[in-house]
Short mmCIF file of N, CA, C and O in Angstrom, two decimals:
data_model
loop_
_atom_site.label_atom_id
_atom_site.label_comp_id
_atom_site.label_asym_id
_atom_site.label_seq_id
_atom_site.Cartn_x
_atom_site.Cartn_y
_atom_site.Cartn_z
N MET G 7 91.71 126.48 100.24
CA MET G 7 91.50 125.11 100.64
C MET G 7 92.58 124.71 101.64
O MET G 7 93.77 124.93 101.39
N GLU G 8 92.19 124.17 102.74
CA GLU G 8 93.14 123.74 103.77
C GLU G 8 93.91 122.52 103.29
O GLU G 8 93.36 121.62 102.67
N SER G 9 95.21 122.52 103.58
CA SER G 9 96.08 121.40 103.20
C SER G 9 97.14 121.21 104.28
O SER G 9 97.67 122.18 104.82
N PRO G 10 97.50 119.97 104.56
CA PRO G 10 98.55 119.70 105.54
C PRO G 10 99.95 119.74 104.94
O PRO G 10 100.93 119.50 105.64
N CYS G 11 100.07 120.02 103.67
CA CYS G 11 101.36 119.98 102.98
C CYS G 11 102.35 120.96 103.61
O CYS G 11 102.02 122.12 103.85
N ILE G 12 103.57 120.46 103.87
CA ILE G 12 104.65 121.33 104.37
C ILE G 12 105.83 121.34 103.41
O ILE G 12 106.95 121.66 103.79
N LEU G 13 105.59 120.93 102.17
CA LEU G 13 106.59 120.94 101.09
C LEU G 13 107.74 119.97 101.31
O LEU G 13 108.84 120.21 100.83
N VAL G 14 107.51 118.88 102.01
CA VAL G 14 108.53 117.84 102.14
C VAL G 14 108.38 116.85 100.99
O VAL G 14 109.34 116.54 100.31
N CYS G 15 107.21 116.34 100.76
CA CYS G 15 106.86 115.55 99.57
C CYS G 15 107.82 114.40 99.27
O CYS G 15 108.41 114.33 98.21
N ALA G 16 107.98 113.52 100.23
CA ALA G 16 108.74 112.29 100.05
C ALA G 16 107.98 111.19 100.78
O ALA G 16 107.56 111.38 101.92
N ILE G 17 107.79 110.06 100.11
CA ILE G 17 106.99 108.97 100.66
C ILE G 17 107.88 107.95 101.35
O ILE G 17 108.88 107.49 100.78
N ASP G 18 107.50 107.57 102.56
CA ASP G 18 108.18 106.52 103.30
C ASP G 18 107.79 105.18 102.67
O ASP G 18 106.60 104.84 102.62
N ASP G 19 108.76 104.42 102.18
CA ASP G 19 108.47 103.15 101.52
C ASP G 19 107.82 102.14 102.46
O ASP G 19 107.02 101.32 102.03
N ARG G 20 108.16 102.19 103.73
CA ARG G 20 107.63 101.21 104.69
C ARG G 20 106.16 101.45 104.99
O ARG G 20 105.35 100.53 104.99
N THR G 21 105.78 102.70 105.24
CA THR G 21 104.40 103.00 105.64
C THR G 21 103.52 103.47 104.49
O THR G 21 102.30 103.36 104.56
N GLY G 22 104.13 104.04 103.45
CA GLY G 22 103.36 104.62 102.36
C GLY G 22 102.87 106.03 102.65
O GLY G 22 102.11 106.60 101.88
N PHE G 23 103.32 106.61 103.76
CA PHE G 23 102.91 107.96 104.16
C PHE G 23 104.00 108.96 103.80
O PHE G 23 105.19 108.67 103.88
N CYS G 24 103.57 110.18 103.45
CA CYS G 24 104.51 111.27 103.19
C CYS G 24 105.21 111.64 104.50
O CYS G 24 104.57 111.73 105.54
N PHE G 25 106.51 111.84 104.44
CA PHE G 25 107.28 112.22 105.63
C PHE G 25 106.80 113.56 106.20
O PHE G 25 106.88 113.78 107.39
N GLY G 26 106.35 114.44 105.34
CA GLY G 26 105.97 115.78 105.78
C GLY G 26 104.56 115.89 106.31
O GLY G 26 104.33 116.44 107.38
N CYS G 27 103.59 115.35 105.57
CA CYS G 27 102.19 115.56 105.95
C CYS G 27 101.48 114.31 106.44
O CYS G 27 100.44 114.41 107.08
N GLY G 28 101.99 113.13 106.10
CA GLY G 28 101.36 111.90 106.54
C GLY G 28 100.33 111.33 105.59
O GLY G 28 99.76 110.27 105.84
N ARG G 29 100.07 112.02 104.48
CA ARG G 29 99.10 111.50 103.52
C ARG G 29 99.72 110.43 102.62
O ARG G 29 100.93 110.37 102.46
N THR G 30 98.87 109.61 102.01
CA THR G 30 99.31 108.63 101.03
C THR G 30 99.42 109.30 99.68
O THR G 30 98.90 110.42 99.48
N ARG G 31 100.06 108.63 98.73
CA ARG G 31 100.14 109.17 97.36
C ARG G 31 98.75 109.43 96.80
O ARG G 31 98.51 110.44 96.15
N GLU G 32 97.85 108.48 97.03
CA GLU G 32 96.49 108.61 96.52
C GLU G 32 95.78 109.82 97.12
O GLU G 32 95.09 110.56 96.42
N GLU G 33 95.97 110.03 98.42
CA GLU G 33 95.33 111.18 99.07
C GLU G 33 95.91 112.49 98.57
O GLU G 33 95.17 113.45 98.35
N ILE G 34 97.21 112.52 98.37
CA ILE G 34 97.85 113.74 97.85
C ILE G 34 97.30 114.05 96.45
O ILE G 34 96.91 115.18 96.15
N GLY G 35 97.24 113.03 95.60
CA GLY G 35 96.78 113.22 94.23
C GLY G 35 95.31 113.59 94.12
O GLY G 35 94.91 114.28 93.19
N SER G 36 94.51 113.14 95.06
CA SER G 36 93.07 113.38 95.00
C SER G 36 92.61 114.49 95.93
O SER G 36 91.40 114.73 96.05
N TRP G 37 93.53 115.17 96.59
CA TRP G 37 93.18 116.13 97.63
C TRP G 37 92.14 117.15 97.19
O TRP G 37 91.18 117.44 97.90
N THR G 38 92.31 117.70 96.00
CA THR G 38 91.38 118.73 95.54
C THR G 38 90.01 118.17 95.16
O THR G 38 89.05 118.92 95.02
N LEU G 39 89.91 116.86 95.01
CA LEU G 39 88.65 116.22 94.66
C LEU G 39 87.82 115.86 95.88
O LEU G 39 86.62 115.60 95.76
N TYR G 40 88.45 115.82 97.05
CA TYR G 40 87.75 115.45 98.28
C TYR G 40 86.85 116.59 98.75
O TYR G 40 87.14 117.76 98.52
N THR G 41 85.80 116.22 99.46
CA THR G 41 84.96 117.24 100.09
C THR G 41 85.69 117.78 101.31
O THR G 41 86.67 117.18 101.79
N GLU G 42 85.23 118.88 101.82
CA GLU G 42 85.83 119.45 103.03
C GLU G 42 85.76 118.45 104.18
O GLU G 42 86.71 118.33 104.95
N THR G 43 84.67 117.73 104.29
CA THR G 43 84.50 116.72 105.34
C THR G 43 85.52 115.59 105.18
O THR G 43 86.11 115.15 106.17
N GLU G 44 85.73 115.13 103.96
CA GLU G 44 86.71 114.07 103.71
C GLU G 44 88.12 114.55 104.05
O GLU G 44 88.90 113.82 104.69
N ARG G 45 88.46 115.78 103.63
CA ARG G 45 89.80 116.31 103.94
C ARG G 45 89.98 116.44 105.45
O ARG G 45 91.04 116.09 105.99
N HIS G 46 88.96 116.93 106.14
CA HIS G 46 89.05 117.08 107.59
C HIS G 46 89.25 115.72 108.26
O HIS G 46 90.06 115.59 109.18
N SER G 47 88.54 114.70 107.81
CA SER G 47 88.67 113.36 108.37
C SER G 47 90.09 112.82 108.19
O SER G 47 90.68 112.25 109.12
N ILE G 48 90.65 113.01 107.00
CA ILE G 48 92.02 112.57 106.73
C ILE G 48 93.00 113.33 107.63
O ILE G 48 93.90 112.75 108.23
N MET G 49 92.80 114.64 107.74
CA MET G 49 93.71 115.46 108.54
C MET G 49 93.70 115.04 110.02
O MET G 49 94.73 115.14 110.69
N GLN G 50 92.57 114.55 110.51
CA GLN G 50 92.50 114.10 111.89
C GLN G 50 93.38 112.86 112.11
O GLN G 50 93.89 112.65 113.21
N ALA G 51 93.59 112.06 111.07
CA ALA G 51 94.39 110.83 111.18
C ALA G 51 95.89 111.08 111.01
O ALA G 51 96.71 110.23 111.37
N LEU G 52 96.27 112.24 110.50
CA LEU G 52 97.67 112.48 110.14
C LEU G 52 98.65 112.46 111.32
O LEU G 52 99.73 111.87 111.18
N PRO G 53 98.36 113.04 112.47
CA PRO G 53 99.34 112.98 113.56
C PRO G 53 99.71 111.55 113.96
O PRO G 53 100.89 111.24 114.17
N ALA G 54 98.73 110.66 114.01
CA ALA G 54 99.01 109.26 114.36
C ALA G 54 99.84 108.59 113.26
O ALA G 54 100.74 107.80 113.55
N ARG G 55 99.55 108.90 112.02
CA ARG G 55 100.33 108.33 110.91
C ARG G 55 101.78 108.77 110.99
O ARG G 55 102.69 107.97 110.78
N LEU G 56 102.00 110.06 111.25
CA LEU G 56 103.37 110.57 111.29
C LEU G 56 104.18 109.93 112.40
O LEU G 56 105.40 109.84 112.30
N GLU G 57 103.51 109.47 113.44
CA GLU G 57 104.21 108.75 114.52
C GLU G 57 104.79 107.44 114.04
O GLU G 57 105.73 106.91 114.63
N THR G 58 104.25 106.87 112.96
CA THR G 58 104.71 105.57 112.46
C THR G 58 105.86 105.69 111.47
O THR G 58 106.47 104.68 111.12
N VAL G 59 106.15 106.89 111.01
CA VAL G 59 107.25 107.10 110.07
C VAL G 59 108.55 107.10 110.87
O VAL G 59 108.74 107.94 111.75
N GLU G 60 109.43 106.14 110.57
CA GLU G 60 110.62 105.95 111.40
C GLU G 60 111.83 106.78 110.99
O GLU G 60 112.65 107.11 111.80
N ARG G 61 111.94 107.08 109.72
CA ARG G 61 113.14 107.81 109.28
C ARG G 61 112.76 109.07 108.53
O ARG G 61 111.64 109.20 108.07
N LYS G 62 113.68 109.94 108.43
CA LYS G 62 113.48 111.18 107.69
C LYS G 62 113.98 110.98 106.26
O LYS G 62 114.83 110.14 106.00
N PRO G 63 113.49 111.77 105.32
CA PRO G 63 113.97 111.63 103.94
C PRO G 63 115.45 111.96 103.85
O PRO G 63 115.95 112.81 104.58
N ARG G 64 116.15 111.26 102.97
CA ARG G 64 117.59 111.48 102.83
C ARG G 64 117.92 112.69 101.98
O ARG G 64 118.98 113.28 102.11
N ARG G 65 117.03 113.05 101.11
CA ARG G 65 117.32 114.19 100.23
C ARG G 65 116.88 115.49 100.89
O ARG G 65 116.06 115.50 101.79
N GLU G 66 117.44 116.55 100.40
CA GLU G 66 117.05 117.87 100.89
C GLU G 66 115.61 118.15 100.47
O GLU G 66 115.23 117.91 99.33
N THR G 67 114.83 118.66 101.38
CA THR G 67 113.44 118.98 101.06
C THR G 67 113.36 120.32 100.33
O THR G 67 114.27 121.15 100.43
N ARG G 68 112.27 120.51 99.64
CA ARG G 68 112.07 121.77 98.92
C ARG G 68 112.06 122.94 99.88
O ARG G 68 112.66 123.99 99.62
N ARG G 69 111.40 122.77 101.02
CA ARG G 69 111.32 123.85 102.00
C ARG G 69 112.70 124.22 102.52
O ARG G 69 113.05 125.39 102.60
N SER G 70 113.53 123.21 102.86
CA SER G 70 114.86 123.53 103.39
C SER G 70 115.74 124.15 102.31
O SER G 70 116.55 125.04 102.58
N ARG G 71 115.58 123.69 101.05
CA ARG G 71 116.37 124.27 99.96
C ARG G 71 115.99 125.73 99.75
O ARG G 71 116.87 126.60 99.60
N LEU G 72 114.70 126.03 99.75
CA LEU G 72 114.26 127.42 99.57
C LEU G 72 114.75 128.31 100.71
O LEU G 72 115.20 129.43 100.48
N ALA G 73 114.72 127.79 101.94
CA ALA G 73 115.20 128.57 103.08
C ALA G 73 116.70 128.81 102.95
O ALA G 73 117.19 129.91 103.22
N ARG G 74 117.45 127.79 102.52
CA ARG G 74 118.89 127.92 102.36
C ARG G 74 119.20 128.94 101.28
O ARG G 74 120.07 129.81 101.44
N GLU G 75 118.46 128.90 100.18
CA GLU G 75 118.69 129.85 99.08
C GLU G 75 118.36 131.27 99.48
O GLU G 75 119.05 132.21 99.10
N ARG G 76 117.32 131.44 100.31
CA ARG G 76 116.95 132.79 100.78
C ARG G 76 118.02 133.36 101.69
O ARG G 76 118.26 134.55 101.70
N SER G 77 118.64 132.49 102.49
CA SER G 77 119.63 132.97 103.45
C SER G 77 120.99 133.20 102.78
O SER G 77 121.88 133.78 103.40
N GLY G 78 121.15 132.70 101.54
CA GLY G 78 122.40 132.91 100.82
C GLY G 78 123.50 131.95 101.18
O GLY G 78 124.64 132.16 100.84
N SER G 79 123.18 130.87 101.87
CA SER G 79 124.20 129.87 102.25
C SER G 79 124.57 128.98 101.11
O SER G 79 123.85 128.66 100.27
#
């Protein structure tokens, strides 16, 4: 199943969009319940949503932590 998730998983309080993928909490939670057409429609809106997110998450993301642990830093 196609997913826009990049393992950032932090919601911007101002917009309600995930910093990593641009989905809302509701969309993330219901992703597997959507039809392929519904998921595709949401994914088409994500680039514009991500443009509205003004700040990056303050905590370390799971992806960056895993990369750091793999590199031994």
